[in-house]
PDB file of C-alpha atoms and ligand atoms in Angstrom:
ATOM      1  CA  MET T   1       0.018  -0.105  -0.115  1.00 97.00           C
ATOM      2  CA  LYS T   2       2.840   2.351   0.703  1.00 97.00           C
ATOM      3  CA  ASN T   3       4.086   2.167  -2.829  1.00 96.00           C
ATOM      4  CA  MET T   4       0.603   2.840  -4.205  1.00 97.00           C
ATOM      5  CA  LEU T   5       0.145   5.877  -1.886  1.00 98.00           C
ATOM      6  CA  GLY T   6       3.564   7.359  -2.498  1.00 97.00           C
ATOM      7  CA  LYS T   7       2.783   7.380  -6.387  1.00 97.00           C
ATOM      8  CA  ALA T   8      -0.744   8.697  -5.704  1.00 98.00           C
ATOM      9  CA  ALA T   9       0.470  11.528  -3.544  1.00 96.00           C
ATOM     10  CA  ASN T  10       3.045  12.671  -5.914  1.00 96.00           C
ATOM     11  CA  LYS T  11       0.657  12.622  -8.918  1.00 97.00           C
ATOM     12  CA  GLY T  12      -2.081  14.181  -7.031  1.00 97.00           C
ATOM     13  CA  TYR T  13      -4.816  11.587  -7.158  1.00 98.00           C
ATOM     14  CA  ALA T  14      -6.171   8.927  -4.434  1.00 98.00           C
ATOM     15  CA  VAL T  15      -6.573   5.241  -4.175  1.00 98.00           C
ATOM     16  CA  GLY T  16      -9.889   3.883  -3.157  1.00 98.00           C
ATOM     17  CA  ALA T  17      -9.869   1.644  -0.227  1.00 98.00           C
ATOM     18  CA  PHE T  18     -13.171  -0.455  -0.138  1.00 98.00           C
ATOM     19  CA  ASN T  19     -14.268  -2.489   2.793  1.00 98.00           C
ATOM     20  CA  ILE T  20     -15.232  -6.071   1.792  1.00 98.00           C
ATOM     21  CA  LEU T  21     -17.850  -8.280   3.369  1.00 98.00           C
ATOM     22  CA  ASP T  22     -17.584 -11.480   1.638  1.00 98.00           C
ATOM     23  CA  TYR T  23     -16.417 -13.174  -1.489  1.00 98.00           C
ATOM     24  CA  ASN T  24     -18.936 -11.493  -3.688  1.00 98.00           C
ATOM     25  CA  SER T  25     -17.969  -7.844  -2.557  1.00 98.00           C
ATOM     26  CA  THR T  26     -14.045  -8.877  -2.716  1.00 98.00           C
ATOM     27  CA  LYS T  27     -14.776  -9.934  -6.394  1.00 98.00           C
ATOM     28  CA  ALA T  28     -16.729  -6.656  -7.118  1.00 98.00           C
ATOM     29  CA  VAL T  29     -13.858  -4.618  -5.745  1.00 98.00           C
ATOM     30  CA  VAL T  30     -11.186  -6.574  -7.757  1.00 98.00           C
ATOM     31  CA  LEU T  31     -13.332  -6.439 -10.933  1.00 98.00           C
ATOM     32  CA  ALA T  32     -13.937  -2.814 -10.627  1.00 98.00           C
ATOM     33  CA  ALA T  33     -10.230  -2.004 -10.369  1.00 98.00           C
ATOM     34  CA  GLU T  34      -9.558  -4.158 -13.452  1.00 98.00           C
ATOM     35  CA  GLN T  35     -12.248  -2.296 -15.356  1.00 98.00           C
ATOM     36  CA  ALA T  36     -10.937   1.111 -14.417  1.00 98.00           C
ATOM     37  CA  ASN T  37      -7.407  -0.247 -14.866  1.00 98.00           C
ATOM     38  CA  ALA T  38      -6.652   1.213 -11.169  1.00 98.00           C
ATOM     39  CA  PRO T  39      -4.681   0.406  -8.135  1.00 98.00           C
ATOM     40  CA  VAL T  40      -7.070  -0.550  -5.257  1.00 98.00           C
ATOM     41  CA  ILE T  41      -6.982  -1.167  -1.750  1.00 98.00           C
ATOM     42  CA  ILE T  42      -9.311  -4.117  -0.247  1.00 98.00           C
ATOM     43  CA  GLN T  43     -10.069  -3.325   3.350  1.00 98.00           C
ATOM     44  CA  THR T  44     -11.279  -5.649   6.050  1.00 98.00           C
ATOM     45  CA  SER T  45     -12.838  -4.264   9.252  1.00 98.00           C
ATOM     46  CA  ALA T  46     -11.702  -6.316  12.429  1.00 98.00           C
ATOM     47  CA  LYS T  47     -15.220  -7.549  12.977  1.00 97.00           C
ATOM     48  CA  THR T  48     -15.149  -8.949   9.351  1.00 98.00           C
ATOM     49  CA  VAL T  49     -11.972 -10.640   9.967  1.00 98.00           C
ATOM     50  CA  ILE T  50     -13.091 -12.280  13.177  1.00 98.00           C
ATOM     51  CA  PHE T  51     -16.471 -13.123  11.437  1.00 98.00           C
ATOM     52  CA  TRP T  52     -14.871 -15.115   8.670  1.00 98.00           C
ATOM     53  CA  GLY T  53     -11.336 -15.932  10.066  1.00 98.00           C
ATOM     54  CA  THR T  54      -8.215 -15.004   8.287  1.00 98.00           C
ATOM     55  CA  SER T  55      -7.776 -18.177   6.206  1.00 98.00           C
ATOM     56  CA  ALA T  56     -11.004 -17.815   4.401  1.00 98.00           C
ATOM     57  CA  ILE T  57     -10.166 -14.129   3.450  1.00 98.00           C
ATOM     58  CA  ILE T  58      -6.742 -14.945   2.339  1.00 98.00           C
ATOM     59  CA  SER T  59      -8.069 -17.496  -0.029  1.00 98.00           C
ATOM     60  CA  TRP T  60     -10.561 -15.100  -1.534  1.00 97.00           C
ATOM     61  CA  ILE T  61      -7.712 -12.643  -1.933  1.00 97.00           C
ATOM     62  CA  ARG T  62      -5.223 -15.051  -3.451  1.00 97.00           C
ATOM     63  CA  GLN T  63      -7.783 -16.426  -5.949  1.00 97.00           C
ATOM     64  CA  LEU T  64      -9.064 -12.917  -7.087  1.00 97.00           C
ATOM     65  CA  ALA T  65      -6.070 -10.750  -6.767  1.00 96.00           C
ATOM     66  CA  GLY T  66      -3.399 -13.299  -7.438  1.00 94.00           C
ATOM     67  CA  PRO T  67      -3.809 -13.549 -11.139  1.00 96.00           C
ATOM     68  CA  SER T  68      -5.094  -9.829 -11.497  1.00 97.00           C
ATOM     69  CA  SER T  69      -3.508  -7.261 -13.825  1.00 95.00           C
ATOM     70  CA  VAL T  70      -3.729  -4.464 -11.278  1.00 98.00           C
ATOM     71  CA  PRO T  71      -2.039  -3.575  -8.012  1.00 98.00           C
ATOM     72  CA  ILE T  72      -4.033  -4.695  -5.207  1.00 98.00           C
ATOM     73  CA  ALA T  73      -3.296  -4.186  -1.310  1.00 98.00           C
ATOM     74  CA  LEU T  74      -4.993  -6.005   1.474  1.00 98.00           C
ATOM     75  CA  HIS T  75      -5.473  -3.625   4.606  1.00 98.00           C
ATOM     76  CA  LEU T  76      -6.747  -4.204   7.835  1.00 98.00           C
ATOM     77  CA  ASP T  77      -8.940  -1.109   8.850  1.00 98.00           C
ATOM     78  CA  HIS T  78      -9.357   0.343  12.370  1.00 96.00           C
ATOM     79  CA  CYS T  79      -7.765  -2.045  14.794  1.00 97.00           C
ATOM     80  CA  LYS T  80      -7.071  -1.700  18.308  1.00 96.00           C
ATOM     81  CA  ASP T  81      -6.166  -5.392  19.074  1.00 97.00           C
ATOM     82  CA  LEU T  82      -2.429  -5.933  18.638  1.00 98.00           C
ATOM     83  CA  ASP T  83      -2.934  -9.779  18.608  1.00 98.00           C
ATOM     84  CA  LEU T  84      -5.222  -9.429  15.740  1.00 98.00           C
ATOM     85  CA  ILE T  85      -2.986  -7.221  14.051  1.00 98.00           C
ATOM     86  CA  LYS T  86      -0.249  -9.804  14.372  1.00 98.00           C
ATOM     87  CA  GLU T  87      -2.337 -12.463  13.095  1.00 98.00           C
ATOM     88  CA  CYS T  88      -3.236 -10.450   9.916  1.00 98.00           C
ATOM     89  CA  ILE T  89       0.468  -9.669   9.387  1.00 98.00           C
ATOM     90  CA  GLU T  90       1.309 -13.439   9.609  1.00 97.00           C
ATOM     91  CA  SER T  91      -1.587 -14.471   7.442  1.00 98.00           C
ATOM     92  CA  GLY T  92      -0.727 -12.082   4.467  1.00 97.00           C
ATOM     93  CA  TRP T  93      -2.273  -8.868   4.908  1.00 98.00           C
ATOM     94  CA  THR T  94       0.116  -6.412   3.169  1.00 98.00           C
ATOM     95  CA  SER T  95      -1.087  -3.334   5.491  1.00 98.00           C
ATOM     96  CA  VAL T  96      -2.585  -2.778   8.878  1.00 98.00           C
ATOM     97  CA  MET T  97      -4.014   0.253  10.804  1.00 98.00           C
ATOM     98  CA  ILE T  98      -3.610   0.594  14.322  1.00 98.00           C
ATOM     99  CA  ASP T  99      -6.316   2.629  15.804  1.00 96.00           C
ATOM    100  CA  ALA T 100      -5.177   3.723  19.266  1.00 96.00           C
ATOM    101  CA  SER T 101      -6.962   7.240  18.870  1.00 94.00           C
ATOM    102  CA  SER T 102      -9.195   6.637  21.758  1.00 92.00           C
ATOM    103  CA  LYS T 103      -6.307   6.613  24.238  1.00 95.00           C
ATOM    104  CA  PRO T 104      -4.259   9.416  25.684  1.00 94.00           C
ATOM    105  CA  PHE T 105      -1.571  10.793  23.162  1.00 95.00           C
ATOM    106  CA  GLU T 106       1.409   8.929  24.862  1.00 96.00           C
ATOM    107  CA  GLU T 107      -0.343   5.616  24.861  1.00 97.00           C
ATOM    108  CA  ASN T 108      -1.482   6.182  21.068  1.00 97.00           C
ATOM    109  CA  LEU T 109       2.242   6.734  20.324  1.00 97.00           C
ATOM    110  CA  SER T 110       3.337   3.793  22.408  1.00 98.00           C
ATOM    111  CA  LEU T 111       0.758   1.368  20.726  1.00 98.00           C
ATOM    112  CA  SER T 112       1.395   2.742  17.175  1.00 98.00           C
ATOM    113  CA  ARG T 113       4.988   2.413  17.681  1.00 98.00           C
ATOM    114  CA  GLN T 114       4.765  -1.132  18.632  1.00 98.00           C
ATOM    115  CA  VAL T 115       2.747  -1.831  15.546  1.00 98.00           C
ATOM    116  CA  VAL T 116       5.539  -0.136  13.348  1.00 98.00           C
ATOM    117  CA  GLU T 117       8.085  -2.355  15.102  1.00 97.00           C
ATOM    118  CA  MET T 118       5.973  -5.436  14.271  1.00 97.00           C
ATOM    119  CA  ALA T 119       5.296  -4.572  10.682  1.00 97.00           C
ATOM    120  CA  ARG T 120       8.364  -2.852   9.338  1.00 96.00           C
ATOM    121  CA  PRO T 121      10.826  -5.872   9.176  1.00 96.00           C
ATOM    122  CA  LYS T 122       8.206  -7.638   7.212  1.00 96.00           C
ATOM    123  CA  ASP T 123       7.647  -4.688   4.842  1.00 97.00           C
ATOM    124  CA  ILE T 124       3.946  -4.229   5.876  1.00 98.00           C
ATOM    125  CA  THR T 125       2.451  -0.788   5.551  1.00 98.00           C
ATOM    126  CA  VAL T 126       1.162   0.998   8.723  1.00 98.00           C
ATOM    127  CA  GLU T 127      -1.727   3.461   9.017  1.00 98.00           C
ATOM    128  CA  ALA T 128      -2.247   5.179  12.454  1.00 98.00           C
ATOM    129  CA  GLU T 129      -4.780   7.661  13.660  1.00 96.00           C
ATOM    130  CA  LEU T 130      -4.877  10.596  15.716  1.00 95.00           C
ATOM    131  CA  GLY T 131      -8.138  12.518  16.826  1.00 91.00           C
ATOM    132  CA  ALA T 132     -11.403  11.130  17.261  1.00 84.00           C
ATOM    133  CA  ILE T 133     -13.603  10.351  13.968  1.00 81.00           C
ATOM    134  CA  VAL T 134     -17.243  10.726  14.818  1.00 76.00           C
ATOM    135  CA  GLY T 135     -19.459   7.819  14.217  1.00 78.00           C
ATOM    136  CA  VAL T 136     -19.577   4.099  14.241  1.00 70.00           C
ATOM    137  CA  GLU T 137     -16.766   1.951  12.607  1.00 70.00           C
ATOM    138  CA  ASP T 138     -16.901  -1.648  13.382  1.00 63.00           C
ATOM    139  CA  ASP T 139     -17.080  -1.805  17.222  1.00 62.00           C
ATOM    140  CA  ILE T 140     -15.654   1.619  17.692  1.00 65.00           C
ATOM    141  CA  HIS T 141     -18.281   4.225  18.713  1.00 70.00           C
ATOM    142  CA  VAL T 142     -17.465   7.809  18.908  1.00 71.00           C
ATOM    143  CA  LYS T 143     -20.271  10.165  20.042  1.00 72.00           C
ATOM    144  CA  GLU T 144     -20.534  13.533  18.568  1.00 69.00           C
ATOM    145  CA  GLN T 145     -19.579  15.373  21.962  1.00 62.00           C
ATOM    146  CA  ASP T 146     -16.505  13.037  22.050  1.00 65.00           C
ATOM    147  CA  ALA T 147     -15.243  13.759  18.651  1.00 69.00           C
ATOM    148  CA  HIS T 148     -12.365  15.906  18.204  1.00 78.00           C
ATOM    149  CA  LEU T 149     -10.153  17.072  15.431  1.00 87.00           C
ATOM    150  CA  ALA T 150      -6.510  16.193  15.458  1.00 84.00           C
ATOM    151  CA  ASP T 151      -4.214  18.810  16.892  1.00 89.00           C
ATOM    152  CA  SER T 152      -1.760  20.126  14.242  1.00 92.00           C
ATOM    153  CA  GLN T 153       1.312  20.116  16.552  1.00 94.00           C
ATOM    154  CA  GLN T 154       0.536  16.908  18.065  1.00 94.00           C
ATOM    155  CA  ALA T 155      -0.032  15.408  14.468  1.00 96.00           C
ATOM    156  CA  ILE T 156       3.434  16.780  13.415  1.00 96.00           C
ATOM    157  CA  GLN T 157       4.959  15.267  16.769  1.00 96.00           C
ATOM    158  CA  PHE T 158       3.164  11.899  16.203  1.00 97.00           C
ATOM    159  CA  CYS T 159       4.360  11.540  12.597  1.00 97.00           C
ATOM    160  CA  ARG T 160       7.911  12.645  13.400  1.00 97.00           C
ATOM    161  CA  GLU T 161       8.038   9.885  16.208  1.00 97.00           C
ATOM    162  CA  ILE T 162       6.123   6.999  14.727  1.00 96.00           C
ATOM    163  CA  LYS T 163       6.796   7.592  11.011  1.00 96.00           C
ATOM    164  CA  PRO T 164       3.546   5.772   9.690  1.00 98.00           C
ATOM    165  CA  ASP T 165       3.399   5.247   6.074  1.00 98.00           C
ATOM    166  CA  CYS T 166      -0.152   6.656   5.923  1.00 98.00           C
ATOM    167  CA  PHE T 167      -1.679   8.904   8.673  1.00 98.00           C
ATOM    168  CA  ALA T 168      -5.359   9.421   9.515  1.00 97.00           C
ATOM    169  CA  PRO T 169      -5.953  12.760  11.295  1.00 95.00           C
ATOM    170  CA  ALA T 170      -9.553  13.404  12.535  1.00 93.00           C
ATOM    171  CA  ILE T 171     -10.433  16.458  10.309  1.00 93.00           C
ATOM    172  CA  GLY T 172     -14.171  16.608  10.535  1.00 90.00           C
ATOM    173  CA  THR T 173     -15.308  13.636   8.448  1.00 90.00           C
ATOM    174  CA  ALA T 174     -17.617  10.994   9.949  1.00 89.00           C
ATOM    175  CA  HIS T 175     -18.065   7.310   9.587  1.00 90.00           C
ATOM    176  CA  GLY T 176     -21.680   6.205   8.653  1.00 89.00           C
ATOM    177  CA  VAL T 177     -24.245   8.447   6.988  1.00 87.00           C
ATOM    178  CA  TYR T 178     -23.892  12.384   7.367  1.00 85.00           C
ATOM    179  CA  LYS T 179     -26.640  14.243   9.114  1.00 82.00           C
ATOM    180  CA  GLY T 180     -26.369  17.785   7.346  1.00 81.00           C
ATOM    181  CA  GLU T 181     -23.409  19.190   5.832  1.00 81.00           C
ATOM    182  CA  PRO T 182     -19.994  17.973   7.223  1.00 85.00           C
ATOM    183  CA  LYS T 183     -17.617  20.573   8.185  1.00 87.00           C
ATOM    184  CA  ILE T 184     -14.395  19.515   7.113  1.00 92.00           C
ATOM    185  CA  ALA T 185     -11.224  21.212   8.285  1.00 94.00           C
ATOM    186  CA  PHE T 186      -9.443  21.898   5.067  1.00 96.00           C
ATOM    187  CA  ASP T 187      -6.810  24.191   6.772  1.00 95.00           C
ATOM    188  CA  LEU T 188      -5.867  21.550   9.168  1.00 95.00           C
ATOM    189  CA  LEU T 189      -5.742  18.821   6.448  1.00 96.00           C
ATOM    190  CA  GLU T 190      -3.468  21.062   4.545  1.00 96.00           C
ATOM    191  CA  GLU T 191      -1.178  22.007   7.330  1.00 96.00           C
ATOM    192  CA  ILE T 192      -0.735  18.289   8.551  1.00 96.00           C
ATOM    193  CA  ALA T 193      -0.243  17.073   4.954  1.00 97.00           C
ATOM    194  CA  ALA T 194       2.297  19.772   4.104  1.00 96.00           C
ATOM    195  CA  LYS T 195       4.166  19.519   7.317  1.00 96.00           C
ATOM    196  CA  THR T 196       4.322  15.783   7.810  1.00 96.00           C
ATOM    197  CA  GLY T 197       4.957  14.647   4.233  1.00 96.00           C
ATOM    198  CA  ILE T 198       2.925  11.614   4.885  1.00 97.00           C
ATOM    199  CA  PRO T 199       0.187  10.412   2.661  1.00 98.00           C
ATOM    200  CA  ILE T 200      -3.338  11.056   4.428  1.00 98.00           C
ATOM    201  CA  ALA T 201      -6.091   8.660   4.613  1.00 98.00           C
ATOM    202  CA  LEU T 202      -9.691  10.302   4.375  1.00 97.00           C
ATOM    203  CA  HIS T 203     -12.125   8.295   6.624  1.00 95.00           C
ATOM    204  CA  GLY T 204     -15.827   8.666   6.326  1.00 90.00           C
ATOM    205  CA  GLY T 205     -15.773   8.951   2.685  1.00 88.00           C
ATOM    206  CA  THR T 206     -19.311   7.940   2.006  1.00 88.00           C
ATOM    207  CA  GLY T 207     -21.726  10.870   1.452  1.00 88.00           C
ATOM    208  CA  LEU T 208     -19.102  13.498   0.716  1.00 93.00           C
ATOM    209  CA  SER T 209     -19.658  15.698  -2.529  1.00 93.00           C
ATOM    210  CA  ASP T 210     -17.532  15.430  -5.434  1.00 94.00           C
ATOM    211  CA  GLU T 211     -16.091  18.736  -4.679  1.00 95.00           C
ATOM    212  CA  VAL T 212     -15.188  17.816  -1.192  1.00 95.00           C
ATOM    213  CA  PHE T 213     -13.310  14.531  -2.505  1.00 95.00           C
ATOM    214  CA  SER T 214     -11.444  16.714  -4.956  1.00 96.00           C
ATOM    215  CA  LYS T 215     -10.300  19.371  -2.638  1.00 97.00           C
ATOM    216  CA  CYS T 216      -9.168  16.835   0.104  1.00 97.00           C
ATOM    217  CA  ILE T 217      -7.248  14.879  -2.596  1.00 97.00           C
ATOM    218  CA  SER T 218      -5.666  18.118  -3.871  1.00 97.00           C
ATOM    219  CA  LEU T 219      -4.669  18.861  -0.225  1.00 97.00           C
ATOM    220  CA  GLY T 220      -2.816  15.423   0.383  1.00 96.00           C
ATOM    221  CA  CYS T 221      -5.426  12.636   0.874  1.00 98.00           C
ATOM    222  CA  ALA T 222      -3.967   9.741  -1.013  1.00 98.00           C
ATOM    223  CA  LYS T 223      -6.298   7.092   0.354  1.00 98.00           C
ATOM    224  CA  VAL T 224     -10.046   7.381   0.442  1.00 97.00           C
ATOM    225  CA  ASN T 225     -12.034   4.882   2.642  1.00 97.00           C
ATOM    226  CA  ILE T 226     -15.547   3.795   1.266  1.00 96.00           C
ATOM    227  CA  SER T 227     -17.299   1.499   3.581  1.00 96.00           C
ATOM    228  CA  THR T 228     -20.878   2.743   4.397  1.00 95.00           C
ATOM    229  CA  GLN T 229     -21.812   3.059   0.565  1.00 95.00           C
ATOM    230  CA  LEU T 230     -20.928  -0.676   0.129  1.00 97.00           C
ATOM    231  CA  LYS T 231     -22.822  -1.718   3.031  1.00 97.00           C
ATOM    232  CA  TYR T 232     -25.885  -0.198   1.400  1.00 97.00           C
ATOM    233  CA  ALA T 233     -25.149  -1.383  -2.107  1.00 97.00           C
ATOM    234  CA  PHE T 234     -24.705  -4.965  -0.561  1.00 97.00           C
ATOM    235  CA  ILE T 235     -28.155  -5.024   0.958  1.00 97.00           C
ATOM    236  CA  ASP T 236     -30.027  -2.835  -1.491  1.00 97.00           C
ATOM    237  CA  GLY T 237     -28.621  -4.702  -4.412  1.00 96.00           C
ATOM    238  CA  PHE T 238     -29.848  -7.859  -2.964  1.00 94.00           C
ATOM    239  CA  VAL T 239     -33.261  -6.665  -1.735  1.00 96.00           C
ATOM    240  CA  ALA T 240     -34.157  -4.574  -4.933  1.00 96.00           C
ATOM    241  CA  TYR T 241     -33.714  -7.681  -7.355  1.00 97.00           C
ATOM    242  CA  HIS T 242     -35.650  -9.727  -4.920  1.00 95.00           C
ATOM    243  CA  ASN T 243     -38.548  -7.428  -4.693  1.00 96.00           C
ATOM    244  CA  ALA T 244     -38.667  -6.914  -8.546  1.00 97.00           C
ATOM    245  CA  ASN T 245     -38.651 -10.700  -8.959  1.00 96.00           C
ATOM    246  CA  ASN T 246     -40.129 -12.154  -5.712  1.00 92.00           C
ATOM    247  CA  LYS T 247     -41.472 -15.294  -7.297  1.00 94.00           C
ATOM    248  CA  GLN T 248     -38.021 -16.476  -8.795  1.00 94.00           C
ATOM    249  CA  TYR T 249     -36.091 -17.326  -5.548  1.00 94.00           C
ATOM    250  CA  ASN T 250     -32.866 -17.842  -7.692  1.00 95.00           C
ATOM    251  CA  PRO T 251     -30.076 -17.020  -5.292  1.00 95.00           C
ATOM    252  CA  LEU T 252     -27.347 -16.536  -8.120  1.00 97.00           C
ATOM    253  CA  LYS T 253     -29.408 -14.018  -9.913  1.00 96.00           C
ATOM    254  CA  VAL T 254     -29.597 -12.035  -6.557  1.00 97.00           C
ATOM    255  CA  ILE T 255     -25.923 -12.660  -5.839  1.00 97.00           C
ATOM    256  CA  GLU T 256     -25.315 -11.228  -9.364  1.00 97.00           C
ATOM    257  CA  ALA T 257     -27.427  -8.172  -8.882  1.00 97.00           C
ATOM    258  CA  GLN T 258     -25.728  -7.525  -5.549  1.00 98.00           C
ATOM    259  CA  PHE T 259     -22.547  -7.816  -7.310  1.00 98.00           C
ATOM    260  CA  ASN T 260     -23.505  -5.518 -10.231  1.00 98.00           C
ATOM    261  CA  GLN T 261     -24.704  -2.812  -7.815  1.00 98.00           C
ATOM    262  CA  LEU T 262     -21.489  -2.939  -5.689  1.00 98.00           C
ATOM    263  CA  LYS T 263     -19.071  -2.952  -8.758  1.00 98.00           C
ATOM    264  CA  THR T 264     -20.917   0.139 -10.448  1.00 98.00           C
ATOM    265  CA  GLY T 265     -20.561   2.056  -7.340  1.00 98.00           C
ATOM    266  CA  ILE T 266     -16.868   1.434  -7.023  1.00 98.00           C
ATOM    267  CA  VAL T 267     -15.949   2.126 -10.512  1.00 98.00           C
ATOM    268  CA  GLU T 268     -17.588   5.567 -10.090  1.00 98.00           C
ATOM    269  CA  LYS T 269     -15.525   6.147  -6.927  1.00 98.00           C
ATOM    270  CA  ILE T 270     -12.290   5.097  -8.612  1.00 98.00           C
ATOM    271  CA  GLU T 271     -12.733   7.523 -11.589  1.00 98.00           C
ATOM    272  CA  LEU T 272     -13.805  10.336  -9.103  1.00 97.00           C
ATOM    273  CA  PHE T 273     -10.589   9.806  -7.222  1.00 98.00           C
ATOM    274  CA  GLY T 274      -8.450  10.062 -10.117  1.00 98.00           C
ATOM    275  CA  SER T 275      -6.990   6.588  -9.960  1.00 98.00           C
ATOM    276  CA  ALA T 276      -8.400   5.060 -13.129  1.00 98.00           C
ATOM    277  CA  GLY T 277      -5.732   4.276 -15.621  1.00 98.00           C
ATOM    278  CA  LYS T 278      -3.136   4.425 -13.079  1.00 98.00           C
ATOM    279  CA  ALA T 279      -2.373   0.717 -12.425  1.00 96.00           C
TER     280      ALA T 279
HETATM  281 ZN1   ZN V 301     -12.438   4.878   9.381  1.00 67.02          ZN
END
């Protein structure tokens, strides 16, 4: 993932990071990336990893991404459990995120440093977070009154000490569905990206306008996370087909409809982020 993000940051585009749920959604991400000839990041939440187990997920990835013509990274999204991070690294994930952002600053530094020390000898990419991104991601709930933006001085210190390959400062985006217009701290994003020189991950991508995406990418976001959109497409694609053909009871047709809805949305995002044709 580190190489993909380095190129993206240099050329001013972002790589889409899509949260998969099962084999069908993994296939949708891979085929969307191939259609767009784009590098792509397949993300798994810690919950999804625990649900299926690492070996099942790795078998889908090897089968789908192994022969693929485009660069594909496998990334563990928001994880606060060092044992699970270790298991993913040993199982074949190429990238991991340590999310110790709910801890006091010094503890976040210490936990993030431990993950960097675990990952670096194996050439595994590390993403770390600072500040609290509002909303629900996996089993991490951040209430609005507890959300706070990253502090720019702390962010610079954090990146200097930890040297993550990718940095996720809280800049006002939210996980889940936006209620009202999100207030993005563009100045903070610009300052952190410029002063740290580290590719920034944009969390809470679902529901942002095309203009907000473009601005964030131009200011230094090289990775954009899309999760909630895929949860909706996963369920709506399935339900809409069944509702329109409710006498059919043909599961493969339903799975195909779900796949098509997922893939169409992923291709659109890849094109919006500017990574199409960059494989
Ligand atoms: Zn996130």
